[in-house]
Short mmCIF file of C-alpha atoms in Angstrom, two decimals:
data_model
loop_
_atom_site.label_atom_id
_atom_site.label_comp_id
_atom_site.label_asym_id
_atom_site.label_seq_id
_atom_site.Cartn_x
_atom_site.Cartn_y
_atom_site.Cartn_z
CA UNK A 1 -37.07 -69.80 -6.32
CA UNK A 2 -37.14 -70.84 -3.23
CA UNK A 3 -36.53 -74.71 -3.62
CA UNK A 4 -33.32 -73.45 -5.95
CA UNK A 5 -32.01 -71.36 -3.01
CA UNK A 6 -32.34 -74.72 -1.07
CA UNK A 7 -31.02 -76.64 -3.94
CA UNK A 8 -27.87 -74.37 -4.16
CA UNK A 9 -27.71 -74.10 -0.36
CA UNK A 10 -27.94 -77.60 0.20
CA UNK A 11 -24.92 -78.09 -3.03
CA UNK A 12 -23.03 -75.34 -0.31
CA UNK A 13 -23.25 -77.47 1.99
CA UNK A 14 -26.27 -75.19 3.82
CA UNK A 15 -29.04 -77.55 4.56
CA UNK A 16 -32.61 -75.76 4.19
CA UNK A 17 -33.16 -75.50 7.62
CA UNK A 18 -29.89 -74.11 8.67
CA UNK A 19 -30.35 -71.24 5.74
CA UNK A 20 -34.57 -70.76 8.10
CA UNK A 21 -32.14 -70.58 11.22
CA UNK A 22 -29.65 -68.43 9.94
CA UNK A 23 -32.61 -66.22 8.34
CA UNK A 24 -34.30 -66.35 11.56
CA UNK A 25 -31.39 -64.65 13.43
CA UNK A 26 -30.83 -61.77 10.77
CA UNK A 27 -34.68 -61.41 11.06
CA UNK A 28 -33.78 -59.65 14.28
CA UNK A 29 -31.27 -57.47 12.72
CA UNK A 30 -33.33 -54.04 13.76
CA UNK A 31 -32.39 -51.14 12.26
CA UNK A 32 -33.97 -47.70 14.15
CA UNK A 33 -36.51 -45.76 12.02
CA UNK A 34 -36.32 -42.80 11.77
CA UNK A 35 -38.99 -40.42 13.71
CA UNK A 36 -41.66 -37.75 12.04
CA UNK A 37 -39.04 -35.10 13.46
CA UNK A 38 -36.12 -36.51 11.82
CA UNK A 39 -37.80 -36.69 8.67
CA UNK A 40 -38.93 -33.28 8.99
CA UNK A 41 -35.14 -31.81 9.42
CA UNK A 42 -34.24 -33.30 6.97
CA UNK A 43 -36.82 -32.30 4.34
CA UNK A 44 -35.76 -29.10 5.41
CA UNK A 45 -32.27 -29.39 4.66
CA UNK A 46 -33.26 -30.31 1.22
CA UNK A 47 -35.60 -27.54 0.39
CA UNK A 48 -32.09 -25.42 -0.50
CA UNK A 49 -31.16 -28.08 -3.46
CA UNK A 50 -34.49 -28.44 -4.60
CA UNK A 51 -34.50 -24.06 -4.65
CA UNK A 52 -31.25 -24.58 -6.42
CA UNK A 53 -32.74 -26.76 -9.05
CA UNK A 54 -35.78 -24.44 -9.73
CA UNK A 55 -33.21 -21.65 -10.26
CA UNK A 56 -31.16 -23.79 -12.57
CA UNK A 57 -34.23 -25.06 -14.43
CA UNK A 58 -35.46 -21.49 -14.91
CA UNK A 59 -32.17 -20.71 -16.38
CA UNK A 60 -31.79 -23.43 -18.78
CA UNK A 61 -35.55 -22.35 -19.69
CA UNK A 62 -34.17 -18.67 -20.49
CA UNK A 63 -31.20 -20.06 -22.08
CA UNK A 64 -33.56 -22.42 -24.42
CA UNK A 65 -35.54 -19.03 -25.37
CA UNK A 66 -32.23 -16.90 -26.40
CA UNK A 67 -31.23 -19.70 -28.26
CA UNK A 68 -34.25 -19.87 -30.22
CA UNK A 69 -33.25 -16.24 -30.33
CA UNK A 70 -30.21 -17.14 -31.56
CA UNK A 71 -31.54 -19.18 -34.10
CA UNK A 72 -33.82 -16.37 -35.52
CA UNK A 73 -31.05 -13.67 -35.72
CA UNK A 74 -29.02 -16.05 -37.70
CA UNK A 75 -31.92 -16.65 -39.98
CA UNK A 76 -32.33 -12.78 -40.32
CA UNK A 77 -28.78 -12.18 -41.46
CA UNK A 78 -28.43 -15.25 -43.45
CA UNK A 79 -31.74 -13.62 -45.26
CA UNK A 80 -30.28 -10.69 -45.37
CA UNK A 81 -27.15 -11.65 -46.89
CA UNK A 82 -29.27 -13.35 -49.56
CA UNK A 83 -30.95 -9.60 -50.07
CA UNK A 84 -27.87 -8.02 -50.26
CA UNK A 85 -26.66 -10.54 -52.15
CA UNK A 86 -29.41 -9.90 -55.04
CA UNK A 87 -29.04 -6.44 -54.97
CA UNK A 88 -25.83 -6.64 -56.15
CA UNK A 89 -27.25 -8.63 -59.15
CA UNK A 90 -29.72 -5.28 -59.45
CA UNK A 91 -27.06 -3.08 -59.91
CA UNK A 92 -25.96 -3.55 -63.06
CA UNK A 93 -22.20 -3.72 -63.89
CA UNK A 94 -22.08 0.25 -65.40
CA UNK A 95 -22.88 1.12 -61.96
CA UNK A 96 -19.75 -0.92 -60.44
CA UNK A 97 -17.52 0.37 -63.22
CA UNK A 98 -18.16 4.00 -62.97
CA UNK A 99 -17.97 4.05 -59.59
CA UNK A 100 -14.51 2.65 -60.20
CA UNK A 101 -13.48 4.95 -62.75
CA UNK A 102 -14.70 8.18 -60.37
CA UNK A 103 -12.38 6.42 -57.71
CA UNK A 104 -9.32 6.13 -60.30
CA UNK A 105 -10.10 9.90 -61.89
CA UNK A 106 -9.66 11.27 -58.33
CA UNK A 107 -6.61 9.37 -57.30
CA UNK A 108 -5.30 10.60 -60.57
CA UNK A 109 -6.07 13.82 -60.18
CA UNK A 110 -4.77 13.93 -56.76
CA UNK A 111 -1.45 12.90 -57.89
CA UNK A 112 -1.00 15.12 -60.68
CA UNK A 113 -2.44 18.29 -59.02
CA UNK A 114 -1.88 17.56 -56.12
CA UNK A 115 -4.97 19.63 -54.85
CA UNK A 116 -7.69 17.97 -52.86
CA UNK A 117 -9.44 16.21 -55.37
CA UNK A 118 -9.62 12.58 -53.53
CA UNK A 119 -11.64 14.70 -51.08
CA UNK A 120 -13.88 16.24 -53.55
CA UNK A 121 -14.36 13.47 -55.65
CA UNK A 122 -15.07 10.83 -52.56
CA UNK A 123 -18.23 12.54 -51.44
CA UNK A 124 -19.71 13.11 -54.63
CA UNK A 125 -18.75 9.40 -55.81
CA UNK A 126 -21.48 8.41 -52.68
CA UNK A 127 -23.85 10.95 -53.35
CA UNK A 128 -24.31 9.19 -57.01
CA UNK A 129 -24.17 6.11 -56.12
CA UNK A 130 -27.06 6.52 -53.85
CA UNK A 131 -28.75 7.99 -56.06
CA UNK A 132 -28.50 4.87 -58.44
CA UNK A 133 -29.42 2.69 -55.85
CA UNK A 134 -32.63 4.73 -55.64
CA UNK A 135 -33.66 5.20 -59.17
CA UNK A 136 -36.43 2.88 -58.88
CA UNK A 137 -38.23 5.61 -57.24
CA UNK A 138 -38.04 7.35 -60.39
CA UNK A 139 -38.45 4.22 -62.68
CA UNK A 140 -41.74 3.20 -61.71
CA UNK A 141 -40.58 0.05 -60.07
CA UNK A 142 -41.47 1.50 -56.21
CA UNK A 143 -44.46 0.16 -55.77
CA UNK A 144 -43.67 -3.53 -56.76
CA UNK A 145 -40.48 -3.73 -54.38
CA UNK A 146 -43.37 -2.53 -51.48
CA UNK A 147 -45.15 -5.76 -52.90
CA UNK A 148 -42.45 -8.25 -52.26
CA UNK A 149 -42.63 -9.70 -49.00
CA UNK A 150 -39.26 -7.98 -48.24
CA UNK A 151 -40.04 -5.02 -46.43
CA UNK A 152 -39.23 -1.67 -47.53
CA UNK A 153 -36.67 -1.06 -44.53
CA UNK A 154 -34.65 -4.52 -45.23
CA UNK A 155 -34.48 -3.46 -48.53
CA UNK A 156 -33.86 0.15 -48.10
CA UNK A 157 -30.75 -0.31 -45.46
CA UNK A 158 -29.55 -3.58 -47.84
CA UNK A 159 -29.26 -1.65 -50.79
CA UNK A 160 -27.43 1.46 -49.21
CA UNK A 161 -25.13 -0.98 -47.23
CA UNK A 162 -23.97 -2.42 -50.72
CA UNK A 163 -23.66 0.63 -52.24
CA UNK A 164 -21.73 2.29 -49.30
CA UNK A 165 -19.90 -0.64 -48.40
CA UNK A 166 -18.66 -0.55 -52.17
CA UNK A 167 -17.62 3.41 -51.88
CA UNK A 168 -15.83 2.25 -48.71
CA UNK A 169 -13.66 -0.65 -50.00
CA UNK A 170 -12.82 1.32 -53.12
CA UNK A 171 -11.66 4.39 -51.39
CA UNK A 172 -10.26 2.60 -48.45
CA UNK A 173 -8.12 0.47 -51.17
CA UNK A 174 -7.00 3.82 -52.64
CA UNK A 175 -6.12 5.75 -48.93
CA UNK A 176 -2.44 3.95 -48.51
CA UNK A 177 -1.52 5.37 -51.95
CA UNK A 178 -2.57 8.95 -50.83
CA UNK A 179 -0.68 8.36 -47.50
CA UNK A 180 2.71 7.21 -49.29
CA UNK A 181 2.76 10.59 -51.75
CA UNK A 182 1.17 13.07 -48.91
CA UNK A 183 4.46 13.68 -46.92
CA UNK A 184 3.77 11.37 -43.41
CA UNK A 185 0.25 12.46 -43.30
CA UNK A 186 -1.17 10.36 -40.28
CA UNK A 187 -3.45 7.63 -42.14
CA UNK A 188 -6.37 8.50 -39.57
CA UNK A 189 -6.65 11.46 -40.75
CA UNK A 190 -6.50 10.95 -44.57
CA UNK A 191 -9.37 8.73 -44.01
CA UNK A 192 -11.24 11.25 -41.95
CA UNK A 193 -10.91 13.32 -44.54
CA UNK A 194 -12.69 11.35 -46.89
CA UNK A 195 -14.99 9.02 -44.52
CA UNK A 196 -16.26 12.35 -42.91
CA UNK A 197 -17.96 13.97 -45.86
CA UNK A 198 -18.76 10.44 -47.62
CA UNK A 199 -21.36 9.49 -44.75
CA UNK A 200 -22.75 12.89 -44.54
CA UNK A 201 -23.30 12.87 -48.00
CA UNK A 202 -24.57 9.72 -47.71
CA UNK A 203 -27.33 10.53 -45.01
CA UNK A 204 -28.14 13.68 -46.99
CA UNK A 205 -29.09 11.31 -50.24
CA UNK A 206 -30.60 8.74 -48.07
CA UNK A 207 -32.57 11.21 -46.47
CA UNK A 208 -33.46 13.31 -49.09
CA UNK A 209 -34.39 10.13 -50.89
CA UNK A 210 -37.09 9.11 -48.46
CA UNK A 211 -38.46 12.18 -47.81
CA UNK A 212 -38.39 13.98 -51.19
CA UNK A 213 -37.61 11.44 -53.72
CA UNK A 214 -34.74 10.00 -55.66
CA UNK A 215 -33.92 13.86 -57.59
CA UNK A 216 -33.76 15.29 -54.39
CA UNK A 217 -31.35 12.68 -53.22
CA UNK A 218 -29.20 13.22 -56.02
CA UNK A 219 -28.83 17.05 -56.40
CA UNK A 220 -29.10 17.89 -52.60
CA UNK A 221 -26.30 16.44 -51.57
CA UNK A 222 -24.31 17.54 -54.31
CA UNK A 223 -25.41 21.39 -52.82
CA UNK A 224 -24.38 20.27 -49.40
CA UNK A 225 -21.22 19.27 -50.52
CA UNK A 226 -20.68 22.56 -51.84
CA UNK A 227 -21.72 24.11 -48.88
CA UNK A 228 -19.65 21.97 -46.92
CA UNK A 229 -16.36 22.69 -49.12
CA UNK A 230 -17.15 26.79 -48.93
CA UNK A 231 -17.43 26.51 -45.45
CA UNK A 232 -14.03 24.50 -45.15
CA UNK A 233 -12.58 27.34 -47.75
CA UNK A 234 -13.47 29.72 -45.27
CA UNK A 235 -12.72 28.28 -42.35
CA UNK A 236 -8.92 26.63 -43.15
CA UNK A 237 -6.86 29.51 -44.22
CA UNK A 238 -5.13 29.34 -47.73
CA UNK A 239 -7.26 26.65 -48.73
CA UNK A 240 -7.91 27.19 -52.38
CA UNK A 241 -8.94 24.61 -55.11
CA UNK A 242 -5.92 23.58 -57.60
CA UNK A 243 -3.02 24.28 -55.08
CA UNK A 244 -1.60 21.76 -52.61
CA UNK A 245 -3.56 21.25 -49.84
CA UNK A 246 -3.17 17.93 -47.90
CA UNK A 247 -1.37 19.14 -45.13
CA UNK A 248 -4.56 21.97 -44.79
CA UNK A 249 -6.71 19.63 -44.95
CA UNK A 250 -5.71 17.04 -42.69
CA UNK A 251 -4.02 19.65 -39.96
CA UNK A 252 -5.93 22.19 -37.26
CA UNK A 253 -9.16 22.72 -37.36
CA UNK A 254 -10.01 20.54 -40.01
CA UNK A 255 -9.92 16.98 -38.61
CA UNK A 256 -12.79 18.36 -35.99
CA UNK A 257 -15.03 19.36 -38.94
CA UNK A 258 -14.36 16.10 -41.05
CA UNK A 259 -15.42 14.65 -37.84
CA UNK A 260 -18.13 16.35 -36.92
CA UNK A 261 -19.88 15.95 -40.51
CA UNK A 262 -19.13 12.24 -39.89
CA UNK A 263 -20.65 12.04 -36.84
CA UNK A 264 -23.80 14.04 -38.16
CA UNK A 265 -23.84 11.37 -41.60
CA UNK A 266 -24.62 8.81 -39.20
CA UNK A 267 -26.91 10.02 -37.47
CA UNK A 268 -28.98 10.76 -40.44
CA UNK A 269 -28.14 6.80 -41.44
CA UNK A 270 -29.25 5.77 -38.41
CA UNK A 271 -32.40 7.94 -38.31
CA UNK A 272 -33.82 6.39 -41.68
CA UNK A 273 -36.48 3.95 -40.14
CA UNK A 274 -37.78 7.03 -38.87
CA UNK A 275 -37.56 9.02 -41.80
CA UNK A 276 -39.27 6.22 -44.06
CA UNK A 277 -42.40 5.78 -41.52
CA UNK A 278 -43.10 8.94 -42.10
CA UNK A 279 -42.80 8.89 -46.07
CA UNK A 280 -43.77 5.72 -46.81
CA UNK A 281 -45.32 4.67 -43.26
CA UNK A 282 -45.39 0.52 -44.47
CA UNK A 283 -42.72 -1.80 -43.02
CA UNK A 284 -40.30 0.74 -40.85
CA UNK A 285 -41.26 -1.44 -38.11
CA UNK A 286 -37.99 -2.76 -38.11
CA UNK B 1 -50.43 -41.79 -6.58
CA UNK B 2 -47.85 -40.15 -8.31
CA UNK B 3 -45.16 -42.41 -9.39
CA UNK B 4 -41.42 -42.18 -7.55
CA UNK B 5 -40.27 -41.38 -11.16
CA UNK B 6 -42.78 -38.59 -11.53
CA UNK B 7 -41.72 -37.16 -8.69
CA UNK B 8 -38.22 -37.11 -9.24
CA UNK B 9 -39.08 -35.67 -12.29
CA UNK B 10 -40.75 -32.79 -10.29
CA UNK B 11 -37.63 -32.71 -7.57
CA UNK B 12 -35.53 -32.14 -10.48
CA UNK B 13 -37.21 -28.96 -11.55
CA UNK B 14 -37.89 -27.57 -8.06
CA UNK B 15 -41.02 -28.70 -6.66
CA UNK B 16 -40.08 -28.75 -3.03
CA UNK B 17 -43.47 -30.49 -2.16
CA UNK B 18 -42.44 -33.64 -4.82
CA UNK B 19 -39.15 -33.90 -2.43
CA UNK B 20 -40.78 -33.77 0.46
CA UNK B 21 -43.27 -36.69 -0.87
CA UNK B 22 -40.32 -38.68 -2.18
CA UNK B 23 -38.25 -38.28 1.33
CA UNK B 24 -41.76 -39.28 3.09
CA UNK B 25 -41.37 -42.48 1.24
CA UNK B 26 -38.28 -43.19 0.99
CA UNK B 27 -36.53 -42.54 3.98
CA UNK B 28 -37.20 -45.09 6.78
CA UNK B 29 -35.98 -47.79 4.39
CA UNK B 30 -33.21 -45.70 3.03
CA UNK B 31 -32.22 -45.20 6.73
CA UNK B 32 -32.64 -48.91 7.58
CA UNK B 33 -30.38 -49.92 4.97
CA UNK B 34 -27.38 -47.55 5.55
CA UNK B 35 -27.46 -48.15 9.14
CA UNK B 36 -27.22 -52.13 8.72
CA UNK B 37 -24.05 -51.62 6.04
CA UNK B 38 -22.69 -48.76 8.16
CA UNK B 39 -23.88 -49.66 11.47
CA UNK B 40 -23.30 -45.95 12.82
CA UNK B 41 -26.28 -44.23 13.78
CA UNK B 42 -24.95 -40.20 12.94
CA UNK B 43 -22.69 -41.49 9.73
CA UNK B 44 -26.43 -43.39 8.35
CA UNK B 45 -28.08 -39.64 8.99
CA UNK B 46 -25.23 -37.84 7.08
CA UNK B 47 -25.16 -40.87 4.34
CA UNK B 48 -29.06 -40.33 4.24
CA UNK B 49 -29.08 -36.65 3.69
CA UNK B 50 -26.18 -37.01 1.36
CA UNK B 51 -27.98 -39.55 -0.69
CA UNK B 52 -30.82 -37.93 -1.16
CA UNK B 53 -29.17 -34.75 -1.89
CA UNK B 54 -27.12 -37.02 -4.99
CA UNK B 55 -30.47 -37.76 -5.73
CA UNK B 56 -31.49 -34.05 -5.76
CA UNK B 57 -28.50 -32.76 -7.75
CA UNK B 58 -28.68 -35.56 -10.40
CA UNK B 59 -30.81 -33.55 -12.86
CA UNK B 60 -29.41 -35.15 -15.91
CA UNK B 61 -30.32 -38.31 -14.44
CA UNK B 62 -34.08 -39.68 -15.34
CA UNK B 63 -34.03 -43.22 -13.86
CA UNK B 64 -36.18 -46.07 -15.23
CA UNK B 65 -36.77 -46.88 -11.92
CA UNK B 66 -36.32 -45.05 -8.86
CA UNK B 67 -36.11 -47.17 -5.83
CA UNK B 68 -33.18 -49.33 -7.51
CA UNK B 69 -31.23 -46.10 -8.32
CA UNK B 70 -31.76 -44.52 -5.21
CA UNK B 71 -30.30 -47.33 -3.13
CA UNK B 72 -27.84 -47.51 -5.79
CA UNK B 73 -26.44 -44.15 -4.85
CA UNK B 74 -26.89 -45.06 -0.75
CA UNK B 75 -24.24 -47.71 -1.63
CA UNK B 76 -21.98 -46.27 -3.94
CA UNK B 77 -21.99 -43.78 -0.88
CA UNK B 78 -21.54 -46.71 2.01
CA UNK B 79 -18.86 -48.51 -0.19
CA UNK B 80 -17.00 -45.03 -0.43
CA UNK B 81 -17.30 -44.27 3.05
CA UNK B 82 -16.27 -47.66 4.01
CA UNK B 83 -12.73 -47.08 1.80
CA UNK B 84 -11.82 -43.70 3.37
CA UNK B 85 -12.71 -45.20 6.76
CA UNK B 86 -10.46 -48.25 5.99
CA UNK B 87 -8.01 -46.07 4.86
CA UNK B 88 -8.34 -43.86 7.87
CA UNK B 89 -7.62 -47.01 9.75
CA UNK B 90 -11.03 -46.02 11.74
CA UNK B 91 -13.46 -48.02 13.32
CA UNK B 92 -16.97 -48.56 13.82
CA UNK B 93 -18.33 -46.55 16.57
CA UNK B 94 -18.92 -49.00 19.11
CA UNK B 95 -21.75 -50.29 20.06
CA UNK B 96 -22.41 -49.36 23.21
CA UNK B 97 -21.50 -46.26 22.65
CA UNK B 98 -24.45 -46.34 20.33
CA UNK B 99 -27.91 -45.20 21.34
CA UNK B 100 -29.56 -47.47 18.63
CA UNK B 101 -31.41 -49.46 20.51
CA UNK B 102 -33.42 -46.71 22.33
CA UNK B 103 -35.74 -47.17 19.54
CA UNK B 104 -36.23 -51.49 20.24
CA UNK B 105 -39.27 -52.10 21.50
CA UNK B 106 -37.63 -55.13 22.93
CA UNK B 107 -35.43 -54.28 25.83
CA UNK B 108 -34.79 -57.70 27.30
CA UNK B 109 -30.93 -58.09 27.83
CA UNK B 110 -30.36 -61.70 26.02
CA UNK B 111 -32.09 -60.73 23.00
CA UNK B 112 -30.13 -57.13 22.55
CA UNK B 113 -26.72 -59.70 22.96
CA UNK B 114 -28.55 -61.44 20.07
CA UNK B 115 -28.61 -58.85 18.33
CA UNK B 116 -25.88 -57.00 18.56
CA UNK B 117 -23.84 -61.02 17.78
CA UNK B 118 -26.08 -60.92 14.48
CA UNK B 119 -24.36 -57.40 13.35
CA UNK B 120 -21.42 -58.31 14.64
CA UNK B 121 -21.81 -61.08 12.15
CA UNK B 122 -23.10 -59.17 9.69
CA UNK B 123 -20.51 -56.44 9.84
CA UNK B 124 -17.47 -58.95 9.35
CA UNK B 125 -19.28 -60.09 6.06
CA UNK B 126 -17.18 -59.08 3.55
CA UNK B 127 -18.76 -55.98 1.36
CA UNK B 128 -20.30 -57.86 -2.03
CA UNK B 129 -21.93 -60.50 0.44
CA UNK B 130 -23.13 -58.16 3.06
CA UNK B 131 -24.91 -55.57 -0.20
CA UNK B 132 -26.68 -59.11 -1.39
CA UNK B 133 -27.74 -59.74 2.19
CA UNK B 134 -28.98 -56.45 3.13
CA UNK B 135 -30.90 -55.74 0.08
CA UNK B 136 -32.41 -59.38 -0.79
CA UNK B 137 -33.58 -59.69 2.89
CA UNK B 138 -34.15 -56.59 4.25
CA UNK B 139 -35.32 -54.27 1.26
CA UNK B 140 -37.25 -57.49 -0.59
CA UNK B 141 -35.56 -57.48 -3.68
CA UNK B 142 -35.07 -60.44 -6.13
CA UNK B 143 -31.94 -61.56 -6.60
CA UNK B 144 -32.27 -60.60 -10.61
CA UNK B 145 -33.26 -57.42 -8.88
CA UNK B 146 -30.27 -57.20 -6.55
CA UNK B 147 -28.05 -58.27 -9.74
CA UNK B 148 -29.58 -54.97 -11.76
CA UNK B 149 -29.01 -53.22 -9.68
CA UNK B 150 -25.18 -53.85 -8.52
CA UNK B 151 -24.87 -54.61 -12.43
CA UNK B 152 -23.45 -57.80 -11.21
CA UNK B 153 -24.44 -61.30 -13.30
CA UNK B 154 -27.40 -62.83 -11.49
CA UNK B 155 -24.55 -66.11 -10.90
CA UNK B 156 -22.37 -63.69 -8.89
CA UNK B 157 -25.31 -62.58 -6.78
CA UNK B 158 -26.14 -66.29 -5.87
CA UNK B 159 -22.50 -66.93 -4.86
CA UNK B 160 -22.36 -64.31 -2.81
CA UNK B 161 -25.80 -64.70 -1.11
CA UNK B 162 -24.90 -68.20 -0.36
CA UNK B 163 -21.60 -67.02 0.64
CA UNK B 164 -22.56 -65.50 2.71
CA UNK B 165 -25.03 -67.18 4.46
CA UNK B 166 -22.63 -70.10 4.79
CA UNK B 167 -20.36 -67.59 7.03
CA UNK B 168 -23.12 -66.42 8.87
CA UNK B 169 -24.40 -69.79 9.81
CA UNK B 170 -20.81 -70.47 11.19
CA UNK B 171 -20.86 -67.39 13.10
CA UNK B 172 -24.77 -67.05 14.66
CA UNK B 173 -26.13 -70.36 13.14
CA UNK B 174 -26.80 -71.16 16.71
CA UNK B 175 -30.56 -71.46 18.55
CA UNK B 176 -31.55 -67.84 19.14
CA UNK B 177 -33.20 -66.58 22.94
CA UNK B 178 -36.37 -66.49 21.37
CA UNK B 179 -36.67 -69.64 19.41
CA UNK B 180 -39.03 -70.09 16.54
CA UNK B 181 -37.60 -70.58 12.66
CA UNK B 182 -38.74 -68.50 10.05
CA UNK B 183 -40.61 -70.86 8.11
CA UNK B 184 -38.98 -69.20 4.83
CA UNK B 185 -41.95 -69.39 2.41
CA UNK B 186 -41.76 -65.81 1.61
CA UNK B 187 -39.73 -65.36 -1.55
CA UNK B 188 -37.76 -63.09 -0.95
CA UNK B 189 -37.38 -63.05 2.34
CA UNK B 190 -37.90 -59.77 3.77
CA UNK B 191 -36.96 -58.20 7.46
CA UNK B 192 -37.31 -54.65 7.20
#
């Protein structure tokens, strides 16, 4: 290398030994060093960078778990959409259609009565529906859904969510036509008036299901519904089945008991882990 | 030992002790060579601290090797410096007005003219030759090492070495105080 630096130097026109003399002088370029001190300060002014790193490096660490979070939440509800997705296959097509035709019978009868039928016929369309959804219970299936490696609560809280979700879209579909015949009655409380009693209903039959089995589920809330429409009788003045009632039903006090049985439905929904550790105690762990 | 890349490694996820190793090592000849480019005894301490603070910051960075990327970053810095200086219209800090010397063992009068003719000389280089210079003599490098890291072809490198060593001859190619030649059997020549 160094023979082709002379080589080269000498092509430039830099003989060898002017390139030593010229090396020579920049030999005694000095440059000051730095003391111990100095090296210490400034150490020390980098500590606060290096503190910021650690800081960002534990927060891309906490950002690496939550996406691994992340990841397993979207695997749960991709599996659960999968579950819900077969229990739609379980309930067979009678159960779609009749909870269609209960939908259409009570829009009917609301608009050729006119009396509160939509209202009657809503809660008592969810009460049977969970009941369907539960007839395993009574079929002597049970015990081979707690085999699958589903647990009981994914399946439990699938199953209802299809069912309900199916009530929902069907009556929700049928609302605006109610609205249009029910003289400017304010939409949110048309669907109050349904959605109330539907989820308490619901969270009866769920309930009852868990706690007391699948007949339970079915004729309890069907008593509760009674009890809930005697109680309205008495409490809304000339509220009487077979005579127009929207306006009554939708007006004063009513809206604040539609609420309040909506309010206690899902509660009762949302206590059903609870209720199923202590019936079934396997898999509410959810 | 732990290698500069390990360490950087370490800097980069906040082991204060692996910076204070990597400063340890680094910064005598990380000072050396920013002073000789900027020739400015508080801008090399700022450039310094800045550097390594680059260096600090770069956490998506993970070098092959460290020293060439470090001193890569000193001169990105000096060259940048250098442009808003130029542009600035501002001048060295003179060098009298410098207290770099204080540290020079050798005090005698004719050999600080000496030396302050050879960074005269050295300062009028223009920037490519002077970066060749600095880092082939004074850090050690090989010129294919000087040519990595510049990512400049290893032809260009020669050019300006010779270059520049040509202009330098013209300007301090004279006998020195001292006397003596280096008897330039050291490939590469190192200083520092």
């Amino acid at each position: 290398m160094v023979r082709r630096n002379q080589r080269r130097s000498a092509e430039d026109g830099l003989k060898a030994a002017e390139q030593r003399a010229v090396e020579q002088r920049l030999a005694g370029f000095a440059a000051p060093e730095p003391s111990a001190a100095a090296t210490d300060a400034l150490i020390a002014s980098l500590r606060p960078a290096v503190r910021a790193n650690r800081q960002e490096a534990l927060g891309e660490a906490l950002r690496a778990v939550a996406a691994v979070d992340d990841d397993d939440r979207d695997a749960v509800m991709v599996s659960w959409i999968r579950l819900a997705l077969a229990q739609v296959s379980l309930l067979r097509p009678p159960f779609w259609i009749a909870t269609l035709l209960v939908t259409l019978l009570g829009v009917a009868v609301q608009y050729s009565l006119e009396a509160p039928a939509f209202g009657i016929f809503a809660p008592a369309l969810a009460a049977l529906g969970v009941a369907y959804a539960f007839r395993p219970a009574l079929t002597g299936t049970w015990e081979m859904e707690f085999a699958c490696p589903i647990r009981p609560f994914e399946w439990l809280m699938v199953r209802f969510g299809v069912v309900v979700a199916y009530d929902l879209a069907l009556l929700g579909l049928a609302t605006p036509a109610f609205g249009g015949g029910s003289g400017g009655v304010i939409a949110w409380r048309l669907i109050l008036l349904w959605l109330g009693p539907l989820l308490f209903l619901c969270g009866v039959a769920l309930q009852a299901s868990l706690r007391w089995g699948a007949m339970a589920g079915t004729m309890l809330p069907l008593l509760c519904w009674g009890g809930l429409l005697a109680v309205a009788t008495a409490l809304i003045p000339g509220l009487s089945v077979g005579q127009p009632s929207l306006p009554l039903l939708t007006e004063g006090i009513a809206p604040a008991l539609w609420a309040a049985s909506l309010l206690a439905g899902t509660l009762m929904i949302a206590q059903a882990p609870r209720a199923l550790r202590g019936w079934g105690g396997a898999g509410a762990d959810a | 030992m732990v290698s500069d890349e390990a360490l950087l490694r370490q800097v980069h996820a906040g082991d204060e002790d692996a910076m204070a190793a990597l400063v340890r090592r680094y910064h005598a000849r990380l000072h050396g060579f920013i002073f000789r480019y900027t020739q400015d005894l508080q801008l090399t301490q700022d450039l310094v601290q800045e550097t390594f603070l680059r260096v600090i910051r770069a956490r998506d960075s993970e070098p092959q090797s460290f020293a060439p990327w470090l001193f890569r970053v000193a001169l990105n810095l000096c060259r940048d410096q250098a442009k808003s200086a130029y542009q600035r219209r501002e001048q060295p800090a003179a060098m009298e007005e410098m207290d770099w010397h204080a540290t020079d063992a050798d005090s005698d009068p004719a050999v600080i003219a000496e030396q302050a003719e050879v960074r005269a000389a050295v300062a009028a280089l223009p920037p490519g030759q002077r970066e060749v210079l600095l880092l082939h003599y004074f850090e050690g490098w090989t010129l294919q090492e000087v040519a990595s890291a510049l990512g400049t072809p290893l032809g260009t490198v020669k050019s300006r070495l010779f270059s520049g060593l040509k202009r330098l001859k013209s300007s301090i190619g004279g006998p020195t105080a001292r006397g003596g030649v280096n008897d330039g059997q050291t490939q590469p020549a190192t200083f520092g």
